[in-house]
mmCIF file of C-alpha atoms in Angstrom:
data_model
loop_
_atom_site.group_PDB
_atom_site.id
_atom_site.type_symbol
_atom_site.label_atom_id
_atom_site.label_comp_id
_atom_site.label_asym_id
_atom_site.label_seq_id
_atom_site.Cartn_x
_atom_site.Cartn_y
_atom_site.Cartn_z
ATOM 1 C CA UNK A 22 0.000 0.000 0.000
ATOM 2 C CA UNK A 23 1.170 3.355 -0.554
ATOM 3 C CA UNK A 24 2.377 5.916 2.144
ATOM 4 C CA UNK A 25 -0.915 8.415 1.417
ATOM 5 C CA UNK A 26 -3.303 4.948 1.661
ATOM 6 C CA UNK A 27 -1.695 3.838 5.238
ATOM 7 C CA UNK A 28 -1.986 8.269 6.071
ATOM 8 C CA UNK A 29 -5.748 7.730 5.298
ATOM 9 C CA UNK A 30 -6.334 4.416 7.497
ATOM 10 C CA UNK A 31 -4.598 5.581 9.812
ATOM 11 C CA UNK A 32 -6.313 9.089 10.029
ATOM 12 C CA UNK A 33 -9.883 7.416 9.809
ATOM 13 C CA UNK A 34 -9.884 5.227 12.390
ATOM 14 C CA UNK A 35 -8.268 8.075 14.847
ATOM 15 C CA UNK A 36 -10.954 10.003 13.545
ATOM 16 C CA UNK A 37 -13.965 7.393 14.530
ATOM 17 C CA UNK A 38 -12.134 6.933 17.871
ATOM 18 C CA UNK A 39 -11.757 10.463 19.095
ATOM 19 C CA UNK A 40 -14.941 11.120 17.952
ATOM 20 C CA UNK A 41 -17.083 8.131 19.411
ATOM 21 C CA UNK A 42 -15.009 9.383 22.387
ATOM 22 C CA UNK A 43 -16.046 13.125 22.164
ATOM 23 C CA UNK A 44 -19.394 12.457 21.849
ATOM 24 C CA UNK A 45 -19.571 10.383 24.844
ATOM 25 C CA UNK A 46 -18.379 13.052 26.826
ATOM 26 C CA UNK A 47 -19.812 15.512 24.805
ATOM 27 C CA UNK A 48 -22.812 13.964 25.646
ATOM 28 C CA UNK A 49 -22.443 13.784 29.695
ATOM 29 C CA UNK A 50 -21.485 17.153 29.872
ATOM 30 C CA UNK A 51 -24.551 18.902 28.349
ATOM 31 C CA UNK A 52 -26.842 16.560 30.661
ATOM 32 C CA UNK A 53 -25.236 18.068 33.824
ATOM 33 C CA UNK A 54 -25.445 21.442 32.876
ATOM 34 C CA UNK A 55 -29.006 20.960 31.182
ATOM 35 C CA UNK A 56 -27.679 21.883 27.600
ATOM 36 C CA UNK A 57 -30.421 20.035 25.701
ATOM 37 C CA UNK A 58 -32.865 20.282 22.971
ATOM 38 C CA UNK A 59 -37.008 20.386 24.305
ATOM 39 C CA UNK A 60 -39.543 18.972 22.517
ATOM 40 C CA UNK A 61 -41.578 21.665 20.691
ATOM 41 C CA UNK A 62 -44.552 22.073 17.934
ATOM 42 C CA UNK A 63 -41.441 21.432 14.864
ATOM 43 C CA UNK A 64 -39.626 18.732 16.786
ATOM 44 C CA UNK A 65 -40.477 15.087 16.378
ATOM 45 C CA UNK A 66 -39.092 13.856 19.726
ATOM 46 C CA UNK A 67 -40.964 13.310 22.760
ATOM 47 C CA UNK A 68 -37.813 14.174 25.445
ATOM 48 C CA UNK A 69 -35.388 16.587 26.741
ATOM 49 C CA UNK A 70 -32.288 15.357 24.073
ATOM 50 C CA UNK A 71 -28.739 16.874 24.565
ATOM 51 C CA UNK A 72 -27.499 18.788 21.422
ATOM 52 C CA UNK A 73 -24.827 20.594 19.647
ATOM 53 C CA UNK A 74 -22.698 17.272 19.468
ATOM 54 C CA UNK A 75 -21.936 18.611 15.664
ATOM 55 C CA UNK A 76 -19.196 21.237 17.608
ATOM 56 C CA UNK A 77 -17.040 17.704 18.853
ATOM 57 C CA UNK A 78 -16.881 15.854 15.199
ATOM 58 C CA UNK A 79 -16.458 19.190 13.370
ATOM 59 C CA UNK A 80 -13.028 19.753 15.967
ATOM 60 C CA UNK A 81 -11.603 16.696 15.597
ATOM 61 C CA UNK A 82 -12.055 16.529 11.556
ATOM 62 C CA UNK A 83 -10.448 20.718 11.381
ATOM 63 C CA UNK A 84 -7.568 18.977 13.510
ATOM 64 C CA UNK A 85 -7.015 16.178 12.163
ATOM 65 C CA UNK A 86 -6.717 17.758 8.392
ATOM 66 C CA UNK A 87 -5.311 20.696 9.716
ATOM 67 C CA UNK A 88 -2.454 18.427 10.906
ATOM 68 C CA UNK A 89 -2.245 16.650 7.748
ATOM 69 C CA UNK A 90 -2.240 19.565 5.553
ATOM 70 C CA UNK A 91 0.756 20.442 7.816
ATOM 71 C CA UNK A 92 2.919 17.544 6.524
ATOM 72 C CA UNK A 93 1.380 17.230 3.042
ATOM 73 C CA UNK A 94 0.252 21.012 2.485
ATOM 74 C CA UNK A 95 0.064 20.215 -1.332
ATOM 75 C CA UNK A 96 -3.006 18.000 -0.869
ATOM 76 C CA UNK A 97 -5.934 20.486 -1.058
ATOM 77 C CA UNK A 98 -5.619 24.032 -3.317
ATOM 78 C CA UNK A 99 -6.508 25.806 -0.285
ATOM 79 C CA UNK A 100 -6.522 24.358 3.136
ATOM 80 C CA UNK A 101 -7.975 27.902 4.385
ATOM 81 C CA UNK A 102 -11.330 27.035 2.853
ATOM 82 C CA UNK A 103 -12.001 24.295 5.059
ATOM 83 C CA UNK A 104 -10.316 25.004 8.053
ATOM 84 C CA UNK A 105 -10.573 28.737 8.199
ATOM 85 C CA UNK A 106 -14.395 28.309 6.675
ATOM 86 C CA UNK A 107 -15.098 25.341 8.515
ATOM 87 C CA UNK A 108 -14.633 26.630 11.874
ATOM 88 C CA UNK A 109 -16.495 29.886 11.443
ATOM 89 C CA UNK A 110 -19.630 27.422 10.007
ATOM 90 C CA UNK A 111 -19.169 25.143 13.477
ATOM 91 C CA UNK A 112 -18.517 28.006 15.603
ATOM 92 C CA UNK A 113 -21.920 30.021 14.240
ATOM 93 C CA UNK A 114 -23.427 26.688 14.567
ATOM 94 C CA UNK A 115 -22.492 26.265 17.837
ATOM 95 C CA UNK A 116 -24.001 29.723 18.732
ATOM 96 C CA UNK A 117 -27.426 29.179 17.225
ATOM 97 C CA UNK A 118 -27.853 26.268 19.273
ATOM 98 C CA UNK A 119 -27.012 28.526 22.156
ATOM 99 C CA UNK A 120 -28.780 31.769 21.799
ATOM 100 C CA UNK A 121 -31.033 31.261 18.371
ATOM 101 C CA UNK A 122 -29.918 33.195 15.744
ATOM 102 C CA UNK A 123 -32.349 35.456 14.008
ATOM 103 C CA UNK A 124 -32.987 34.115 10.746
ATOM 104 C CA UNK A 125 -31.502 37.059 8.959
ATOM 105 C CA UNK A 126 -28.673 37.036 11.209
ATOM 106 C CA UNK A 127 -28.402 33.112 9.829
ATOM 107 C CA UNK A 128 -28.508 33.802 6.163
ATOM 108 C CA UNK A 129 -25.454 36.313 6.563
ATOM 109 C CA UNK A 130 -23.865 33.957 8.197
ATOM 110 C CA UNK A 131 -24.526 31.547 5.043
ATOM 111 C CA UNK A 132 -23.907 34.331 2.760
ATOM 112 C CA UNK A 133 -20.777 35.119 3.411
ATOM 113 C CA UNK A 134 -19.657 31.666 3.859
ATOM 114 C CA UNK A 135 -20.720 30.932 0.309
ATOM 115 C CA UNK A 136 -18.248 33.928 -0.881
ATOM 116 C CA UNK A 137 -15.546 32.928 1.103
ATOM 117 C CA UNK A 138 -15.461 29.259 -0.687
ATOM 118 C CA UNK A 139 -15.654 31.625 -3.895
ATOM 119 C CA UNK A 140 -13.481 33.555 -2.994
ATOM 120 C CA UNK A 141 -10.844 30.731 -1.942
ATOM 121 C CA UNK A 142 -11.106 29.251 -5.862
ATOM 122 C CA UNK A 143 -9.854 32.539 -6.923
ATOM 123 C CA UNK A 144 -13.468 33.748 -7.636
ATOM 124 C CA UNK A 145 -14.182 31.383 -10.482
ATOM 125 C CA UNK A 146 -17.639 29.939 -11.017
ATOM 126 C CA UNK A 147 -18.819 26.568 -10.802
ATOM 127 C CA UNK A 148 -20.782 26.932 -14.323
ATOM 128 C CA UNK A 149 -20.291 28.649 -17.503
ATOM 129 C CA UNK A 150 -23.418 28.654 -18.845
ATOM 130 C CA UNK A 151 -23.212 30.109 -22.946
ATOM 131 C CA UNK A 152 -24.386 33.758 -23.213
ATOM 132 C CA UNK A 153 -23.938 34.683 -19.720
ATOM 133 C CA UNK A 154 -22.031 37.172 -18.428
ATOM 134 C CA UNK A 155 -19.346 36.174 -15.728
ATOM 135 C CA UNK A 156 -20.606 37.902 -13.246
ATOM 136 C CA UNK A 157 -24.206 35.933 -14.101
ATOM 137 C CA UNK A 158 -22.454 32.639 -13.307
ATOM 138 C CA UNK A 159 -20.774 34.012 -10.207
ATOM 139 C CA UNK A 160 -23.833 34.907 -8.825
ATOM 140 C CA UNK A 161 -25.615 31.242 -9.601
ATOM 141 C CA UNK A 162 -22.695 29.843 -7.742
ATOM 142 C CA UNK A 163 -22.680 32.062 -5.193
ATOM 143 C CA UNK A 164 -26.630 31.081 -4.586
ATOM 144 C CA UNK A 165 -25.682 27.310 -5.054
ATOM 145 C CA UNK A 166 -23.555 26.873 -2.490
ATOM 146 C CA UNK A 167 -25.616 29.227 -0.274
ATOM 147 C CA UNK A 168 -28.395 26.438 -0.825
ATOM 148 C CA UNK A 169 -26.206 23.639 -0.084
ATOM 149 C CA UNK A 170 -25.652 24.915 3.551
ATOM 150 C CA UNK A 171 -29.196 25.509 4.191
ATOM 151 C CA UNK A 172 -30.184 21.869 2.315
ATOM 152 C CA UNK A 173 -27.819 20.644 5.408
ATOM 153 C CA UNK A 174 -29.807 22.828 8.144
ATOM 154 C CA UNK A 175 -33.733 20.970 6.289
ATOM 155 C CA UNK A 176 -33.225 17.525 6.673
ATOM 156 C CA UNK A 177 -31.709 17.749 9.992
ATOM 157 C CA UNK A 178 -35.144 16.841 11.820
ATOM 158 C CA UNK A 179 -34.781 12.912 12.407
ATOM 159 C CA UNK A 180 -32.651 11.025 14.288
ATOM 160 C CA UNK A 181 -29.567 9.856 12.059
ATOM 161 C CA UNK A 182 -30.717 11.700 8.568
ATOM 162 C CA UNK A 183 -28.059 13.681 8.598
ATOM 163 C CA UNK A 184 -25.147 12.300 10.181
ATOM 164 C CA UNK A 185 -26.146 8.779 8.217
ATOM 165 C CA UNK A 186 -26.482 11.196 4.868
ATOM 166 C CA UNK A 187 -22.682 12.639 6.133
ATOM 167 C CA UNK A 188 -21.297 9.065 5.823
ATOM 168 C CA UNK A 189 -22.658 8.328 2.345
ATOM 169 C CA UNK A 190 -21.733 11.791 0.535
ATOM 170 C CA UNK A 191 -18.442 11.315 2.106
ATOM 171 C CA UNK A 192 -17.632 7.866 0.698
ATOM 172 C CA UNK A 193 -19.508 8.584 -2.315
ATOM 173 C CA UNK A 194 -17.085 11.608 -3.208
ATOM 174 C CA UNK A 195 -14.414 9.131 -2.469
ATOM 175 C CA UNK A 196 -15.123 6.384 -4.478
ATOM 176 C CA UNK A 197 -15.814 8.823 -7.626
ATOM 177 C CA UNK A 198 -12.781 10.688 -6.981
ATOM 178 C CA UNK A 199 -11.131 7.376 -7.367
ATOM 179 C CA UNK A 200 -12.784 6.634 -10.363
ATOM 180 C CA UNK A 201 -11.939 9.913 -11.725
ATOM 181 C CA UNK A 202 -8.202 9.765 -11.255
ATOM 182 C CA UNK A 203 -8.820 12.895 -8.941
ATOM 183 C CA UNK A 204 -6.847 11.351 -5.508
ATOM 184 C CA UNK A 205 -6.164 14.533 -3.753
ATOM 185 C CA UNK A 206 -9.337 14.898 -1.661
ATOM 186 C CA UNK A 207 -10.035 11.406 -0.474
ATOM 187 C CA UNK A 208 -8.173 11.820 2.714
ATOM 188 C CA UNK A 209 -9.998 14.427 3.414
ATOM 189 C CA UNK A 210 -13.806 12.722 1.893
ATOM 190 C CA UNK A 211 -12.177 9.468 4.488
ATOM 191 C CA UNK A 212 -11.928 11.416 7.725
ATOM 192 C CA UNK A 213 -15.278 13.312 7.440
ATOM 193 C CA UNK A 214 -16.887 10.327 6.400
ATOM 194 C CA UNK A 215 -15.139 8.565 9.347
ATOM 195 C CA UNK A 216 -16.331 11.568 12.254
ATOM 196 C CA UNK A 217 -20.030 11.325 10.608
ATOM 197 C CA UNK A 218 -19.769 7.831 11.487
ATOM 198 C CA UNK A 219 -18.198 8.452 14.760
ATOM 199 C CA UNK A 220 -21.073 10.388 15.745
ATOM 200 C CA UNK A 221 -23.878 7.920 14.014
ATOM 201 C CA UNK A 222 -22.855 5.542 17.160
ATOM 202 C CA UNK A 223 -24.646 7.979 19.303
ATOM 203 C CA UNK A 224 -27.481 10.013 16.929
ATOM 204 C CA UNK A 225 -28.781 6.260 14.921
ATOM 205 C CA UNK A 226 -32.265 6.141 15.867
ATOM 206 C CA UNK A 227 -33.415 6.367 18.671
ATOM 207 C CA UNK A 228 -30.885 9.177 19.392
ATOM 208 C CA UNK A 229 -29.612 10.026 22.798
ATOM 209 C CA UNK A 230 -27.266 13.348 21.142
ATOM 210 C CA UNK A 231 -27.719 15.861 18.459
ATOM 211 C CA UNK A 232 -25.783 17.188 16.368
ATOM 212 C CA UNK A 233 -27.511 20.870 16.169
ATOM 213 C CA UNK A 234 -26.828 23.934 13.488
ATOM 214 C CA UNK A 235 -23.152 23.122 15.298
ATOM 215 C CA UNK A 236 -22.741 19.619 12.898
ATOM 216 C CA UNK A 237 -25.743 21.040 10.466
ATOM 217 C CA UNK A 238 -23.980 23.857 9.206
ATOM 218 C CA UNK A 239 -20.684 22.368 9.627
ATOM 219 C CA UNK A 240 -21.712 19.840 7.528
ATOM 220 C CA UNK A 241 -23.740 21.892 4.678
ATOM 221 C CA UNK A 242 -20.495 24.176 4.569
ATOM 222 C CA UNK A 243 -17.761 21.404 4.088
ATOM 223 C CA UNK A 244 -19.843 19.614 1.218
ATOM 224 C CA UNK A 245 -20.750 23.295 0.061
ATOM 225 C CA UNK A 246 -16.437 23.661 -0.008
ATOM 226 C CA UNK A 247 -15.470 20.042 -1.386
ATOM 227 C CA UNK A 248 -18.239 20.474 -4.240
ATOM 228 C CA UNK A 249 -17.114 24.074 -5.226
ATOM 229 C CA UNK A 250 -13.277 22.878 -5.223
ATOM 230 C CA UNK A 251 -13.803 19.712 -7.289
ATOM 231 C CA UNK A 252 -16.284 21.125 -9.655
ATOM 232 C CA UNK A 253 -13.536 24.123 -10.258
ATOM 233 C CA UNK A 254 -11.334 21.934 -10.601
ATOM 234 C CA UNK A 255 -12.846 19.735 -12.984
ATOM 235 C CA UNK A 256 -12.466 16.615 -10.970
ATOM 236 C CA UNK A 257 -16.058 15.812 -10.784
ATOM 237 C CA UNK A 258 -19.167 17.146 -12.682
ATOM 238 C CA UNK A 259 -21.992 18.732 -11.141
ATOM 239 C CA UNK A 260 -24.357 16.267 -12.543
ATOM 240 C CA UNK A 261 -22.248 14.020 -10.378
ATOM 241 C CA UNK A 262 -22.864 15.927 -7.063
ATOM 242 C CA UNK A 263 -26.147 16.266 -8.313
ATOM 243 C CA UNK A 264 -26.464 12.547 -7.917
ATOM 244 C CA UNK A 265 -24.964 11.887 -4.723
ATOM 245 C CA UNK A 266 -27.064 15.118 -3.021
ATOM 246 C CA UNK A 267 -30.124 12.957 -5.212
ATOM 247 C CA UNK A 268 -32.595 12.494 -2.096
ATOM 248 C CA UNK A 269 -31.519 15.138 -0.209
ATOM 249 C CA UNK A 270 -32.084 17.854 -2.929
ATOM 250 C CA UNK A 271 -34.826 16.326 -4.683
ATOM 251 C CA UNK A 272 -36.622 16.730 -0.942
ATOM 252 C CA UNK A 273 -35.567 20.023 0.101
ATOM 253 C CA UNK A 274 -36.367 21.841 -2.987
ATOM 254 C CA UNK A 275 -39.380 20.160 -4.088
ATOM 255 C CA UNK A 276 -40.501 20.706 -0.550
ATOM 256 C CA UNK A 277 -39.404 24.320 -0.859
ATOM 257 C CA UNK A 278 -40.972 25.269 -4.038
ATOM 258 C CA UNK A 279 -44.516 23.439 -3.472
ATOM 259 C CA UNK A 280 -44.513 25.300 0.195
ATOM 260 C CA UNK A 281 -44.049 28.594 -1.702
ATOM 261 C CA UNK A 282 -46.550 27.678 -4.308
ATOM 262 C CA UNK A 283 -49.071 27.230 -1.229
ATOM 263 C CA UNK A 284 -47.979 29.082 1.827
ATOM 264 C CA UNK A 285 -47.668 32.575 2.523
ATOM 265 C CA UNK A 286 -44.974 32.595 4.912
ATOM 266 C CA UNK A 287 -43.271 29.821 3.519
ATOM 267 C CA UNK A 288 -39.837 30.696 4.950
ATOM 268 C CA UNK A 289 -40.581 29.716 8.364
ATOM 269 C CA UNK A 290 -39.737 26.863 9.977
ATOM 270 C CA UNK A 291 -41.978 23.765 9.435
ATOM 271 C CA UNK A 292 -41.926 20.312 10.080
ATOM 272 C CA UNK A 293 -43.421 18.788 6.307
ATOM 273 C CA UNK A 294 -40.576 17.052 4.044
ATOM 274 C CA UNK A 295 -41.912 13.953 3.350
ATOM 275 C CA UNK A 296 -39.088 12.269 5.681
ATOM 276 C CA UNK A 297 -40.440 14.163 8.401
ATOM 277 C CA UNK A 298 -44.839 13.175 7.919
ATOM 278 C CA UNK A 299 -43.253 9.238 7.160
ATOM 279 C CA UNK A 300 -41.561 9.284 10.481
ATOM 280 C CA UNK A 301 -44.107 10.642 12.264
ATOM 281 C CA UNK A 302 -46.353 7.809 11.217
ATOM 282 C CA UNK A 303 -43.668 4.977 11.436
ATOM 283 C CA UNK A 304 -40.869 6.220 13.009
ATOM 284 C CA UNK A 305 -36.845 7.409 12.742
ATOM 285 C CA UNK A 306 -35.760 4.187 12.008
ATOM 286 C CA UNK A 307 -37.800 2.991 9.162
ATOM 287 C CA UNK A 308 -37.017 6.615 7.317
ATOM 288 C CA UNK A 309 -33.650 6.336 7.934
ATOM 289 C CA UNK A 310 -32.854 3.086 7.022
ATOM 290 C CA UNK A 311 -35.233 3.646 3.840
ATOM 291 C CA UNK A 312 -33.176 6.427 2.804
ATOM 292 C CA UNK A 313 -29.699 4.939 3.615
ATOM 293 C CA UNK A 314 -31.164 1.845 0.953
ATOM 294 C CA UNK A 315 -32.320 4.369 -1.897
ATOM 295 C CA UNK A 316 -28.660 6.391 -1.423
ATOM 296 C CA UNK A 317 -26.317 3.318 -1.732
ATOM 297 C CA UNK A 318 -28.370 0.968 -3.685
ATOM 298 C CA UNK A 319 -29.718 3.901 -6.300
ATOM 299 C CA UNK A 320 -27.599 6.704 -5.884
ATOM 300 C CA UNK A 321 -24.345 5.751 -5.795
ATOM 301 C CA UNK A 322 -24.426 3.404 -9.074
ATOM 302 C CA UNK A 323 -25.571 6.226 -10.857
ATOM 303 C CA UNK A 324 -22.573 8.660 -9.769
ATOM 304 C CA UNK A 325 -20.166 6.286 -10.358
ATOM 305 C CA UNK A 326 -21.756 5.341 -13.786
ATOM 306 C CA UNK A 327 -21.932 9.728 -14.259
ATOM 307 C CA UNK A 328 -17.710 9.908 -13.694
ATOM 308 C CA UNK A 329 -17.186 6.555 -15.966
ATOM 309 C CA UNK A 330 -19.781 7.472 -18.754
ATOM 310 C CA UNK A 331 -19.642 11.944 -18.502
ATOM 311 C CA UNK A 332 -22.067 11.499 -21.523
ATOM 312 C CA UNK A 333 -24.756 10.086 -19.740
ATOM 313 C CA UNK A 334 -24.435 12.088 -15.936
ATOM 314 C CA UNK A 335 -27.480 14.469 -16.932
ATOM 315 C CA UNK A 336 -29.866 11.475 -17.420
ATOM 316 C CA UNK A 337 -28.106 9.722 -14.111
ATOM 317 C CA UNK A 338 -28.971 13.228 -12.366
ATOM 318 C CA UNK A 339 -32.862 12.647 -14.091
ATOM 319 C CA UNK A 340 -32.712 9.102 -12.717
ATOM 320 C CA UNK A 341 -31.673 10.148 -9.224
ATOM 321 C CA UNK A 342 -33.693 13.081 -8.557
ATOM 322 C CA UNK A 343 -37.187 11.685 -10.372
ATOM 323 C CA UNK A 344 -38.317 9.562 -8.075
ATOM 324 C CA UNK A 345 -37.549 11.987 -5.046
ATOM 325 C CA UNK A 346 -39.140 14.392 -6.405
ATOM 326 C CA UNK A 347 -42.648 12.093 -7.035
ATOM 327 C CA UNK A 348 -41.897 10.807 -3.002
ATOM 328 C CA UNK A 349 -42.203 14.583 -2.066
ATOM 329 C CA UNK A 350 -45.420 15.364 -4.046
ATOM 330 C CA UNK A 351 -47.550 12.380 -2.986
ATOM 331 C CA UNK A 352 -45.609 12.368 1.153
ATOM 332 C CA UNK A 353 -44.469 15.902 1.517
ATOM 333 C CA UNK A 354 -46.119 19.442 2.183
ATOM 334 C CA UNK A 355 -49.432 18.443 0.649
ATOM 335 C CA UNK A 356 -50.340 16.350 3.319
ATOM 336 C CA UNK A 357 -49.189 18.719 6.075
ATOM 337 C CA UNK A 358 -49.255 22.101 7.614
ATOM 338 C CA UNK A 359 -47.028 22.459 10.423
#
């Protein structure tokens, strides 16, 4: 095996450890001094819950690369977009769960974090769409990554969505970077793929932690930064992210648009993706694990099948969004209100 493999076992497992280890205490720690999460009218949980776990596996993935970008500072364009980045997205995280930001106060936040991974990739867009000016295609990319980070913040509502959904986009982006030739990154996809799972120990249904807007936005900012970079860098295609972000997009924006279409004050915070109404009839665990199936059984055959045939990625991205998109219709905001 070669010396960057054994770097990348090695770093994974240390990463699972400290964070299985974190959380624990994590964990103890917010029950003494009462730093939990109450059930209310948008939650689906029934008791008191300590949150804002996200803050332990965020630290121990910024240290961990931070002190592998140390010894092999040529393996990521710009190390300052996901440790400088990443920290600011766990530390405003951190203080939402705290002191709950305003919701304007929360799209700065996302905002700016969305330039900043622009601005990292020396300003350059993710698309260049024919007959539109650059600073068109800026903007689009600006707006896509800002929706990335709040996709992360929707389908944090059951028990193991997103940390579960961490693990898979992780791997995912490994595995295709492999198949792409594009080896750089998958250190980096390995170790956050290896804290989400760290933390899955303690969040899989039924959950005795949260991760809160602390792992949330973390999370949502991280992908937000990995997609920018290798999309830049032409290492893989959007259609390909597209793919991998299938269920989780297809939800959150068909959710979105249909709750515009019928609800005046759309923007505020609800409780009706279609994960969210299925789980309240049959539970975390049957969502979860339903979801988990669809991403590696559907999903990730058609991103890997998107890097080995590029030809074919934008009917792969069809494929993968379709039937998320029909799930949302028939389970999602039509048949609630909250």
């Amino acid at each position: 095996m070669t010396l960057t493999l054994w770097w990348t076992i090695g770093m994974s497992v240390t990463a699972f450890v400290l964070t299985v280890g974190g959380t624990w205490a994590f964990r103890a720690m917010a029950i003494r001094q009462g730093a939990v999460a109450n059930p209310n009218r948008r939650s689906l949980h029934s008791r008191p819950t300590p949150s804002g776990g996200g803050a332990v596996f965020a630290l121990v993935f910024l240290t961990m690369m931070g002190g592998y970008w140390l010894i092999v500072p040529h393996e990521f364009q710009s190390p300052l977009t996901l440790l400088a980045g990443g920290a600011a997205a766990a530390l405003a995280g951190f203080v939402d769960d705290r002191f709950e930001l305003s919701q304007p106060v929360k799209l700065l936040v996302y905002a700016l974090l969305a330039a900043w991974i622009l601005a990292c990739n020396g300003g350059r867009p993710l698309i260049d769409l024919p007959l539109t000016p650059r600073l068109v295609d800026i903007g689009l990319s600006w707006f896509g990554l800002l929706w990335i980070m709040n996709l992360y913040n929707f389908i944090d509502g059951v028990d193991g969505m997103a940390a579960s959904g961490g693990v898979f986009i992780s791997a995912a982006m490994a595995i295709a970077l492999q198949l792409a030739g594009a080896r750089t990154l998958i250190p980096t996809a390995c170790v956050l793929s290896a804290v989400c799972l760290g933390f899955l120990v303690f969040n899989w249904p039924p959950a005795s932690i949260f991760m809160g807007d602390a792992g949330s936005l973390f999370l949502g900012y991280i992908f937000a930064a990995l997609i920018g970079s290798t999309i830049i860098e032409g290492q893989l295609s959007p259609w390909t992210w597209m793919i991998i972000f299938g269920y989780f997009a297809g939800d959150t924006t068909t959710t979105t648009v249909l709750r515009m279409i019928s609800i005046p004050r759309f923007y505020e915070g609800h409780r009706s993706h279609a994960y969210q109404n299925r789980a309240r009839l049959f539970g975390h665990f049957p969502v979860v694990r339903g979801v988990a199936l669809y991403n590696v059984s559907w999903l990730l055959p058609l991103a890997l099948w998107s890097v080995l045939q590029p030809a074919f990625a934008p009917l792969g991205a069809l494929l993968a969004l379709g039937p998320v998109v029909a799930w949302t219709w028939r389970f999602g905001p039509r048949l609630s209100s909250a």
